XYZ file of C-alpha atoms in Angstrom:
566
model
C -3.873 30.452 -0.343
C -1.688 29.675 -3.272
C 1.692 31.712 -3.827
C 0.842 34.622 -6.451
C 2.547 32.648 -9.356
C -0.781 30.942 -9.642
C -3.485 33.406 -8.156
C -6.973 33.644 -10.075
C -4.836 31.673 -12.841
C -4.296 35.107 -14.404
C -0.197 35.029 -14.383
C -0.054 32.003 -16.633
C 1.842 33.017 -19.931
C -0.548 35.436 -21.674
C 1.257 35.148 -24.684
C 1.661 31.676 -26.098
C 2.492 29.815 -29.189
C -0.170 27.409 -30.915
C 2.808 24.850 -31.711
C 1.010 22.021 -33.664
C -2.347 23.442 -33.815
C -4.191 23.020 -37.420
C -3.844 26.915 -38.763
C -5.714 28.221 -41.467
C -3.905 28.473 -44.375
C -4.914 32.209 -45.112
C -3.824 32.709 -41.839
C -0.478 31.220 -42.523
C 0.078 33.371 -45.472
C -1.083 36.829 -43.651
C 1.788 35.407 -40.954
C 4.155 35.148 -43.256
C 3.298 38.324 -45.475
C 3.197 40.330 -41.826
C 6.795 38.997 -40.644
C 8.498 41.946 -41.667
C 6.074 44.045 -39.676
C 6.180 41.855 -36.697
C 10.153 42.330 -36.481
C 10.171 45.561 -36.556
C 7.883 46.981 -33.890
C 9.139 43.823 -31.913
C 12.449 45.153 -32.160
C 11.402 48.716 -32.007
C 12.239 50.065 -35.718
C 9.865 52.986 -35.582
C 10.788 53.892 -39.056
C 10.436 50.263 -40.559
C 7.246 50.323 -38.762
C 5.849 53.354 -40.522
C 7.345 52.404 -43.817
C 5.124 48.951 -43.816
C 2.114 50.703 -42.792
C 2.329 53.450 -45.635
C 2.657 50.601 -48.140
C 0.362 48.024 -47.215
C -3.057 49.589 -46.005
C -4.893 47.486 -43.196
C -1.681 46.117 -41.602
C -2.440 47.588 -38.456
C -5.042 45.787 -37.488
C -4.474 42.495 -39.559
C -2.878 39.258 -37.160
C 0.246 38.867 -37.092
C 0.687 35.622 -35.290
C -0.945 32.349 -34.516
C -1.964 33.596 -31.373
C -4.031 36.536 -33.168
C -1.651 39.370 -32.005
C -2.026 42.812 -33.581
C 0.561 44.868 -34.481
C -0.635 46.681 -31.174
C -0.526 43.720 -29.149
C 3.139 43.118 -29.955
C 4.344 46.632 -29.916
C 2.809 46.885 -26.262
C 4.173 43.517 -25.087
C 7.476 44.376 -25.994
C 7.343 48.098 -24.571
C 7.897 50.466 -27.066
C 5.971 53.527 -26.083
C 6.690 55.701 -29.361
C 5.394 52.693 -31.699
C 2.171 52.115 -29.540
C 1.641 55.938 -29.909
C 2.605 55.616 -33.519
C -0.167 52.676 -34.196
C -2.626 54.598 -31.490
C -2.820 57.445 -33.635
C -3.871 55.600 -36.745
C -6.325 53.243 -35.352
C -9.881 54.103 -34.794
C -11.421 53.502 -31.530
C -12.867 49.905 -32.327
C -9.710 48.851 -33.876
C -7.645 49.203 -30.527
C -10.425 46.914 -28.662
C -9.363 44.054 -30.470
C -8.796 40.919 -28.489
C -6.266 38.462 -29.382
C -6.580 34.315 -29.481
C -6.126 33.916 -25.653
C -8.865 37.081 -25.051
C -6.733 39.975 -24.027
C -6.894 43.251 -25.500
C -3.433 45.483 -25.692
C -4.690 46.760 -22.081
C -4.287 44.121 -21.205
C -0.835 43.325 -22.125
C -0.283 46.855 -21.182
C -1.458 46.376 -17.679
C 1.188 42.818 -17.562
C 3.971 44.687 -18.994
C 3.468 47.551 -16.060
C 4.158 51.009 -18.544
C 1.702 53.693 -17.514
C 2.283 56.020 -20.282
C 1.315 52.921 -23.128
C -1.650 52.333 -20.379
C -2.487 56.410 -20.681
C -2.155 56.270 -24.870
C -4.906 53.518 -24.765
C -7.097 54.115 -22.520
C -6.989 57.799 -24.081
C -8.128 56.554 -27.156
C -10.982 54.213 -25.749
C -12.245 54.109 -22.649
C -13.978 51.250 -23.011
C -11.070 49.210 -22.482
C -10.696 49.508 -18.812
C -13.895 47.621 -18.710
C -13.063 44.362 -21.254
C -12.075 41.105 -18.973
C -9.522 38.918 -20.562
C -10.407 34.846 -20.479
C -10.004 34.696 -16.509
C -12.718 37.442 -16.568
C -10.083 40.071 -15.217
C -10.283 43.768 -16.166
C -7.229 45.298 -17.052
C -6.540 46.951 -13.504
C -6.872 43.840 -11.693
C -4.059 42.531 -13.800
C -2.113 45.512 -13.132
C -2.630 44.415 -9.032
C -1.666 41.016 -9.351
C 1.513 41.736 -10.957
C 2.621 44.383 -8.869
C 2.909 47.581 -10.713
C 1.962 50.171 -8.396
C 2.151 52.880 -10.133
C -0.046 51.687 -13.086
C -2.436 50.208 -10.631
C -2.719 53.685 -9.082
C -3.354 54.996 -12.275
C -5.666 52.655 -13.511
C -7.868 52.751 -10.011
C -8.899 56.449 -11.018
C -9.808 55.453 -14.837
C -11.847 52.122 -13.945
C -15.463 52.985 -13.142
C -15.862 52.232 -9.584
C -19.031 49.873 -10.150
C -16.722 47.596 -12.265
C -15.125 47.136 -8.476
C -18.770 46.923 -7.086
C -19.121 43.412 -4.150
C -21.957 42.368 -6.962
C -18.903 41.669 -9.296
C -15.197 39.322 -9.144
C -13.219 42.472 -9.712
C -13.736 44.111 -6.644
C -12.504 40.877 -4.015
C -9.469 40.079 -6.099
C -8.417 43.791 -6.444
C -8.825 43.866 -2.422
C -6.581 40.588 -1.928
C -4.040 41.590 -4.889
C -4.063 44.929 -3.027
C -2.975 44.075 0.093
C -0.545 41.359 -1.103
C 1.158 43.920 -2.911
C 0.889 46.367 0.587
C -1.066 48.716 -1.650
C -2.593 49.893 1.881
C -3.355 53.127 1.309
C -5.602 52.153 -2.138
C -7.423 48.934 -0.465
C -8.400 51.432 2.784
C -9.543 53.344 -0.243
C -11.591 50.597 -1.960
C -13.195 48.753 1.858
C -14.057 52.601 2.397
C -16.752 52.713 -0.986
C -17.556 49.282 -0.852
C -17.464 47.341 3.047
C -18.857 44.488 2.199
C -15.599 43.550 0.231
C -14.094 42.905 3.215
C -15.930 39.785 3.587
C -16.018 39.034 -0.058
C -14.199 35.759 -1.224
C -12.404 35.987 -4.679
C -11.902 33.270 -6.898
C -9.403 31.220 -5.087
C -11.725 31.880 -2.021
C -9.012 33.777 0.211
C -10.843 36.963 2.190
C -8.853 40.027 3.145
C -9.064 39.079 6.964
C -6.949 36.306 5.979
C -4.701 37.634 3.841
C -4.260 40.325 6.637
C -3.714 37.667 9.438
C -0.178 37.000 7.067
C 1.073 40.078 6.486
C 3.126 41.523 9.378
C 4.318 44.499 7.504
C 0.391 45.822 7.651
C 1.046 46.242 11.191
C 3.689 48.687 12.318
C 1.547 51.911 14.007
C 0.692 54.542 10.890
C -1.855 54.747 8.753
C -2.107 50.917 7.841
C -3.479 50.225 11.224
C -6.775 52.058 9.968
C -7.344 49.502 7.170
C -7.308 46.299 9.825
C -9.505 48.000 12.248
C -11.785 48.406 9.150
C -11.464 45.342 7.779
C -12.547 44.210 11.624
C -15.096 46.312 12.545
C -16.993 45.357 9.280
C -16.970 42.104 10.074
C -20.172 43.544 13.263
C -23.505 41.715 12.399
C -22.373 39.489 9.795
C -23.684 35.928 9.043
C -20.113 34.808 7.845
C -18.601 36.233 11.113
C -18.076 32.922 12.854
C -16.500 30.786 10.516
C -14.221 34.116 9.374
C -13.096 34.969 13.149
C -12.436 30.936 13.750
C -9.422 30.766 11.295
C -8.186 34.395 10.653
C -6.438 35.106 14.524
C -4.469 31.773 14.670
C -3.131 33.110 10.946
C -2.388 36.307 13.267
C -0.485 34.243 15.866
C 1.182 32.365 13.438
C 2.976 35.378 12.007
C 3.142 37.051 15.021
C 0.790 40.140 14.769
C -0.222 41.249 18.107
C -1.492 43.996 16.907
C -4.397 42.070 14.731
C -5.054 39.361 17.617
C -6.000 42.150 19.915
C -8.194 43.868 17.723
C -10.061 40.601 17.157
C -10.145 40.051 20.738
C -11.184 43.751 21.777
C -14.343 43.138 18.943
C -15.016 39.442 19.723
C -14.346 38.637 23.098
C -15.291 34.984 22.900
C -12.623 34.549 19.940
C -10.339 33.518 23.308
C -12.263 30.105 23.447
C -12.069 29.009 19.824
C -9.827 26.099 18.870
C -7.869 25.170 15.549
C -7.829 21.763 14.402
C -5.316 19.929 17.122
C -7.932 21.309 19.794
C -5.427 24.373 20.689
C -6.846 28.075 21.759
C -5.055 30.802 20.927
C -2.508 30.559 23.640
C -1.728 27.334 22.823
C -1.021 28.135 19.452
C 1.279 31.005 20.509
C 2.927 28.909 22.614
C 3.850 26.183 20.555
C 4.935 29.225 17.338
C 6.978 30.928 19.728
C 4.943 34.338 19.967
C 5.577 35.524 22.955
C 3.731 39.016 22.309
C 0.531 37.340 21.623
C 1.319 34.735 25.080
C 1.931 37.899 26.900
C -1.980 39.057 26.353
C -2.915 36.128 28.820
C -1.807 38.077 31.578
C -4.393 40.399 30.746
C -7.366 37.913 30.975
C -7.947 37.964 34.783
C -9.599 35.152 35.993
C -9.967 34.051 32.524
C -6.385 33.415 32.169
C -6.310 29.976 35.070
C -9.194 28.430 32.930
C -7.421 28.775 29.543
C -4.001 27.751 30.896
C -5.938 24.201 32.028
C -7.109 23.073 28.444
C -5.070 20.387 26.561
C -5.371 19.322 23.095
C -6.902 16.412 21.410
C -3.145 14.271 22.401
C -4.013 15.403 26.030
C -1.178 17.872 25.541
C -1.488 20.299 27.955
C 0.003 24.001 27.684
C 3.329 22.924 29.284
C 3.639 20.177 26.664
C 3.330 22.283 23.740
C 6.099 24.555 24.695
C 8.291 21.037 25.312
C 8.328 20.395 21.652
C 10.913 22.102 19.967
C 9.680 25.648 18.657
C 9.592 26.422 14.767
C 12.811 27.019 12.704
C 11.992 30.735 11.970
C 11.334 31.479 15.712
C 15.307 29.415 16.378
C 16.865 31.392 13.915
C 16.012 34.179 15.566
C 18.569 33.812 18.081
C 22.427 33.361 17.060
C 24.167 30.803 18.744
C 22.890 27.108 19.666
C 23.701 28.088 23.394
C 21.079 31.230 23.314
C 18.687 29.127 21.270
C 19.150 26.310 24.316
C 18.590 29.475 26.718
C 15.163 30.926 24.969
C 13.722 27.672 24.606
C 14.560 27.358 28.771
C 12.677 30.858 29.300
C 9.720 29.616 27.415
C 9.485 27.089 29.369
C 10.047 28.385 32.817
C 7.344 30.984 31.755
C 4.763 28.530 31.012
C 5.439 26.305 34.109
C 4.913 29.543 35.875
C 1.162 29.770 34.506
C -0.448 26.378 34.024
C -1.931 24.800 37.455
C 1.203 22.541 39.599
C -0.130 19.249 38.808
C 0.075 19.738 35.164
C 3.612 19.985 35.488
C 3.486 15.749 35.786
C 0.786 15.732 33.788
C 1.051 12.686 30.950
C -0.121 12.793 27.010
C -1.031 10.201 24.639
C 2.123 9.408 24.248
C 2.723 8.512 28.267
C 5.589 11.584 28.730
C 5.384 14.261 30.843
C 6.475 18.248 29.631
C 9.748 17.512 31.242
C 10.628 14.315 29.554
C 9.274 15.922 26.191
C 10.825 18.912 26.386
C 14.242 16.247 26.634
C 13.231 14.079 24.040
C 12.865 17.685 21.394
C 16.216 19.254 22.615
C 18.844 16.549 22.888
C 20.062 17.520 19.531
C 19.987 21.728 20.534
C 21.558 20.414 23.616
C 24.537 18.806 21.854
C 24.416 21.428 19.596
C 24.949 24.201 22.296
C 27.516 22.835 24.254
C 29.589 22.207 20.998
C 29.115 26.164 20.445
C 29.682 26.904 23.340
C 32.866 24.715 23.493
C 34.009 26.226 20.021
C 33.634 29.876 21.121
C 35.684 29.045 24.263
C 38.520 27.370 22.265
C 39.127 29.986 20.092
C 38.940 32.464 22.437
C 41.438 30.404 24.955
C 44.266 30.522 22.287
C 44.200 34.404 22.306
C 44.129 34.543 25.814
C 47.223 32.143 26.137
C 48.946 34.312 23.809
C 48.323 37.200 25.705
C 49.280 36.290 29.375
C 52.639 34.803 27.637
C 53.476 38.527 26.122
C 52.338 40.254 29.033
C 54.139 38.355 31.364
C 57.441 38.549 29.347
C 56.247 42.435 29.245
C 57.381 42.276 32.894
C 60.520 41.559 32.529
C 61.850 43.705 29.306
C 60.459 46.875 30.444
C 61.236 49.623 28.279
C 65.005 51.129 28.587
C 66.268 48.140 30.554
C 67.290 48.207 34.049
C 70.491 50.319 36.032
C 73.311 48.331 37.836
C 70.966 47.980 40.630
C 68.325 46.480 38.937
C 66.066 49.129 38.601
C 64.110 50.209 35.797
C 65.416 53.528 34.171
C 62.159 55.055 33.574
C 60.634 53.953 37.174
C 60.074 57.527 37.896
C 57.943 58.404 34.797
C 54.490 58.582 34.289
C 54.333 56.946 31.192
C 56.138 54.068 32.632
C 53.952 53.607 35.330
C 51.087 53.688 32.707
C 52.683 50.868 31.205
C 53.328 48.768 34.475
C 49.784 49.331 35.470
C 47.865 47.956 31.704
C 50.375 45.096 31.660
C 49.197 44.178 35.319
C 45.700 44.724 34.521
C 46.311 42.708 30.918
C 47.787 39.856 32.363
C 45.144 39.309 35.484
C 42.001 39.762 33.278
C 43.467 37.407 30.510
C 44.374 34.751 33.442
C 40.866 35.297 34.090
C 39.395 35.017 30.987
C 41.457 31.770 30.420
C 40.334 29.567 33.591
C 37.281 30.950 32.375
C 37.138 29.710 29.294
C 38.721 26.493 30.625
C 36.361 25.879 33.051
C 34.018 25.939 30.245
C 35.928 23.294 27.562
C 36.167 20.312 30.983
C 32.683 20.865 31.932
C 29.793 18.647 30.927
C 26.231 20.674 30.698
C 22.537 19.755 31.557
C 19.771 21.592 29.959
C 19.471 23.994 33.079
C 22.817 25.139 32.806
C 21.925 26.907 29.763
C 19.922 29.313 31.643
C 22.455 31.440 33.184
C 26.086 29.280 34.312
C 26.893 29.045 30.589
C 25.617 32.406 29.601
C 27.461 34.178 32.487
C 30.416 31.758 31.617
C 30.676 32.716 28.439
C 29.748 36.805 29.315
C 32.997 36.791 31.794
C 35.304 34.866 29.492
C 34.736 37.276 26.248
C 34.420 40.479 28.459
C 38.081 39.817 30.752
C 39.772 38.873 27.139
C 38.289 42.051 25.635
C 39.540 43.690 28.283
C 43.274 42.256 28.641
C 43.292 42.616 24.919
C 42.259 46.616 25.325
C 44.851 47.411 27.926
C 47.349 44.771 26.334
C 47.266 47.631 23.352
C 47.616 50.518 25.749
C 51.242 48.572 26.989
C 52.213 48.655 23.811
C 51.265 51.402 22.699
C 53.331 53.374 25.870
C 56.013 51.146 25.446
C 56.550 52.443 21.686
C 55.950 56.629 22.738
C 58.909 55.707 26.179
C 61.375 54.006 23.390
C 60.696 57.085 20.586
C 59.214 59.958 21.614
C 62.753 61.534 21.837
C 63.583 61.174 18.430
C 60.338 61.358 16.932
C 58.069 63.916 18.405
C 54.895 63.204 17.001
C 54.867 59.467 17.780
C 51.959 59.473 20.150
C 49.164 60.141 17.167
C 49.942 56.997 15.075
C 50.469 54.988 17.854
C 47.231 55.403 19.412
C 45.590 55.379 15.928
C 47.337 51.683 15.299
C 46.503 50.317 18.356
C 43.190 51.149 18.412
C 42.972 49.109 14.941
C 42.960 45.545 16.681
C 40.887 46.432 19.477
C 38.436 48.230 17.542
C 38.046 45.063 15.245
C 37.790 42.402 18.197
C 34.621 45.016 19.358
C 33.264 44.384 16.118
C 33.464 40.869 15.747
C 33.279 39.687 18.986
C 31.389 42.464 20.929
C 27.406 42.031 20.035
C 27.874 38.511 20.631
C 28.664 39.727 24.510
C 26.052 42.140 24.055
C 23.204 39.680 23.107
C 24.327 37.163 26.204
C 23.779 40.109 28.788
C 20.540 41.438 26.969
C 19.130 37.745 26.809
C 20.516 36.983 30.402
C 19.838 39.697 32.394
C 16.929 42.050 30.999
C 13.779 41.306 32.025
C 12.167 39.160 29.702
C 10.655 38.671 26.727
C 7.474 38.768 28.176
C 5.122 41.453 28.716
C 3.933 40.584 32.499
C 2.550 43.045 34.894
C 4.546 44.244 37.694
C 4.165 43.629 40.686
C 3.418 46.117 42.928
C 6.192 47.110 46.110
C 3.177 46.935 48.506
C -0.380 46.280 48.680
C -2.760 48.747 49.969
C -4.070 48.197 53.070
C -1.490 45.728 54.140
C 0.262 47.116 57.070
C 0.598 43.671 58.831
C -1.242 45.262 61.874
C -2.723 42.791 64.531
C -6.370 43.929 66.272
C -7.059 42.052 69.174
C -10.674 40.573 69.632
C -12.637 41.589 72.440
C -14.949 39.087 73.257
């Protein structure tokens, strides 16, 4: 499909100069006796405007350009509602029909420009209008649609006669793509609802809506969308075009990840499960090598089926293990932050597959003489370096804090608030708030000791690619939760530390306090804090995969011996 720049080759500049093009030389002279005119509804001079039209009769409609503009063309074009109402009114019916060089009438141009209430003047005057194609053979609301403007489109939908949008006819298959493009759902569930057979209508640039559908995600969220897809599908029942349409449109669904289409397809078409693309890959394939692991999670669903389609391989004898060995797209990596996690869900799709596919595909060789493992090595040496430099990075930054704080804490020790007696013991050893202190400076400097053997333990360590699946994840999990923590209860020693020294003299010193301290540990959550978040989640929850669980016990197992009785 091309990008909407260049659809139906509608959006190409509708209003163009002739340059060096022979002109008659009338036509020159009505151009330049018109200038006047043509500044001033260009510009908007309402007054001007009228003024030229009470003194030369005809203006109206005479060209005003080499490219055969009216006065109405330009005024539309440009926007200005209270000169196209001005010219509207003093125009007859046949005068606002008037096409220009390049074949559009001000519709037209209203329907590019996107103002409803120039739209409502026209089509007000003459009806007839919403039924005139420009040179791409486009009526003015399928314009509208492929530039977007929803709210003229919706306006123009009730004005158009619905047999202009009739399967028989372009108009209705482009409006139908355009519509759902522009995630005008509610109007294309309108349209497929009078006229089915547009679902399976191609348009000029021979896109259908089951493919355009197959790309949009955002038609796909459960609400009232949901109804248009399950129309678009069901309509597809008993057609001659329904191979070749269900061959391509669900790897477009796995591609963009809509689980919702792909099972709607596969709840109406069954078989869809043993088509292939182009490289020889079913569906599952195909999710597996785009990283989808909704749509790889319906396998588990396929009973029996599911052995059989986890033993094909592709035209480069790749088998499924293979294709999750190369490296997966750069949209599905991005989705995770940190090379290390990236490293770790590449891992996971990989474990998960080896889990499926039959034992002896696991050494299983392609064209290319490697096995999954040695692929899956070949595509993530550079992630791997890549991850253990993050990983090194985050450690190194976070070992200088750590430092820092077992050197205060430790000093904390030994300049405890109020100094010592003769004896050598502290003057506020009996208080409460001292022993508050004593107790978050202990707990400070053990958890940032922690945290730092942690963290260097991490920096003098050399990874392999299975590390990445939980020793550098937990790693780095410990290391940033004990420095949170030593840097929480570092705050808390201070914090009592200030409130022994001047609570005396100041009474209300414990409000600020607390209110400053919480500053620094409040931004380290921020900052530092969904990064911990994201290792546990992508660590330790259950997966990213929809499998069935197993159950505690099977019926009828009860392990009970019966002795035979011959």
């Amino acid at each position: 499909m091309r990008p909407l720049e260049a659809a139906h080759g509608d959006l190409a500049p509708p209003y163009r100069r002739s340059g060096s093009s022979e002109e008659d030389k009338d036509s020159k002279d009505a151009n330049v006796r018109y200038l006047a005119l043509y500044k001033a509804v260009d510009s908007g001079d309402l007054e001007a405007t009228k003024k030229f039209h009470n003194q030369h009769e005809g203006a109206m409609s005479a060209s005003l350009s080499a490219d055969g503009d009216t006065a109405l063309h330009i005024a539309v074009l440009a926007g200005h509602v209270d000169i196209v109402e001005e010219l509207v009114g003093c125009m007859s019916a046949q005068e606002v029909v008037v096409k220009q060089k390049y074949g559009s009438t001000a519709l037209n141009f209203a329907a590019i420009g996107g103002v409803t209430e120039i739209a409502e003047l026209l089509v007000k005057k003459n009806r007839e209008l919403l039924k005139i194609t420009n040179d791409h053979d486009q009526i003015p609301l399928v314009v509208a649609a492929l530039y977007g403007h929803r709210e003229l489109v919706q306006y123009l939908y009730l004005e158009t006669p619905i047999e202009e949008l009739a399967p028989t006819k372009n108009h209705g298959s482009i409006l139908l793509t355009a519509y759902i493009m522009d995630e005008f759902y509610d109007i294309a569930l309108d349209l497929v609802q009078r006229y089915p057979l547009l679902s399976i209508a191609e348009d000029t640039d021979k896109d259908m809506t089951l493919h355009i559908l197959a790309q949009k995600p955002s038609a796909f969220p459960s609400g009232t969308q949901l109804a248009l897809w399950q129309r678009e599908v069901s309509n597809l029942e008993d057609e001659p075009k329904l191979e070749a349409l269900i061959k391509k449109a669900p790897f477009e669904g796995v591609k963009h990840g809509i689980v919702e289409f792909v099972t709607e397809i596969m709840k109406h078409y069954p078989e869809v499960v043993w088509f292939y693309d182009e490289k020889d890959r079913n569906i599952f394939f195909f999710a597996t090598a785009e990283r989808q692991e909704k749509i790889f999670s319906l396998i588990y669903k396929m009973g029996a089926k599911k052995n059989s389609l986890a033993t094909h391989w592709d035209r480069d004898f790749n088998n499924m293990l293979h294709q999750v060995a190369f490296l997966a797209p750069s949209s599905q990596v991005d989705r995770v932050s940190g090379a290390a996690l990236q490293m770790q869900r590449e891992l996971q799709w990989f474990k998960e597959v080896e889990s499926v596919v039959q034992p002896k595909y696991k050494e299983m060789i392609n064209n290319h003489f490697k096995t999954p493992r040695a692929l899956f090595s070949d595509h993530h040496k550079k992630l791997l370096e890549q991850g253990e430099q993050w990983t090194k990075e985050v450690a190194e930054s976070c070992t200088v804090v750590t430092a820092l704080i077992i050197t205060i804490m430790f000093l904390a020790v030994f300049t405890v608030p109020g100094g010592y007696d003769n004896s050598g013991v502290p003057l506020y050893l009996n208080s409460n708030s001292f022993m508050i202190f004593i107790i978050s400076d202990a707990l400070s400097l053990f958890t940032s000791t922690t945290s730092l053997l942690m963290f260097l333990g991490i920096l003098t360590s050399r990874y392999k690619e299975e590390d990445f699946l939980q020793i550098v994840p937990t790693k780095l999990m410990v290391g940033l939760s004990t420095a949170f923590f030593s840097l929480a209860t570092m705050m808390i020693t201070f914090g009592v530390a200030l409130f022994m020294v001047l609570r005396e003299r100041i009474a209300w010193v414990s409000f600020p306090i607390i209110l400053l301290a919480s500053l620094p540990v409040t931004l380290f959550a921020l900052l530092q804090f969904p990064l911990l978040v994201e290792i546990f989640i992508s660590t330790y929850r259950p997966g990213i995969f929809d499998k069935p669980k197993k159950p505690w016990l099977r019926s009828g197992s009860n392990h009970s011996s019966t002795r035979c009785v011959r």
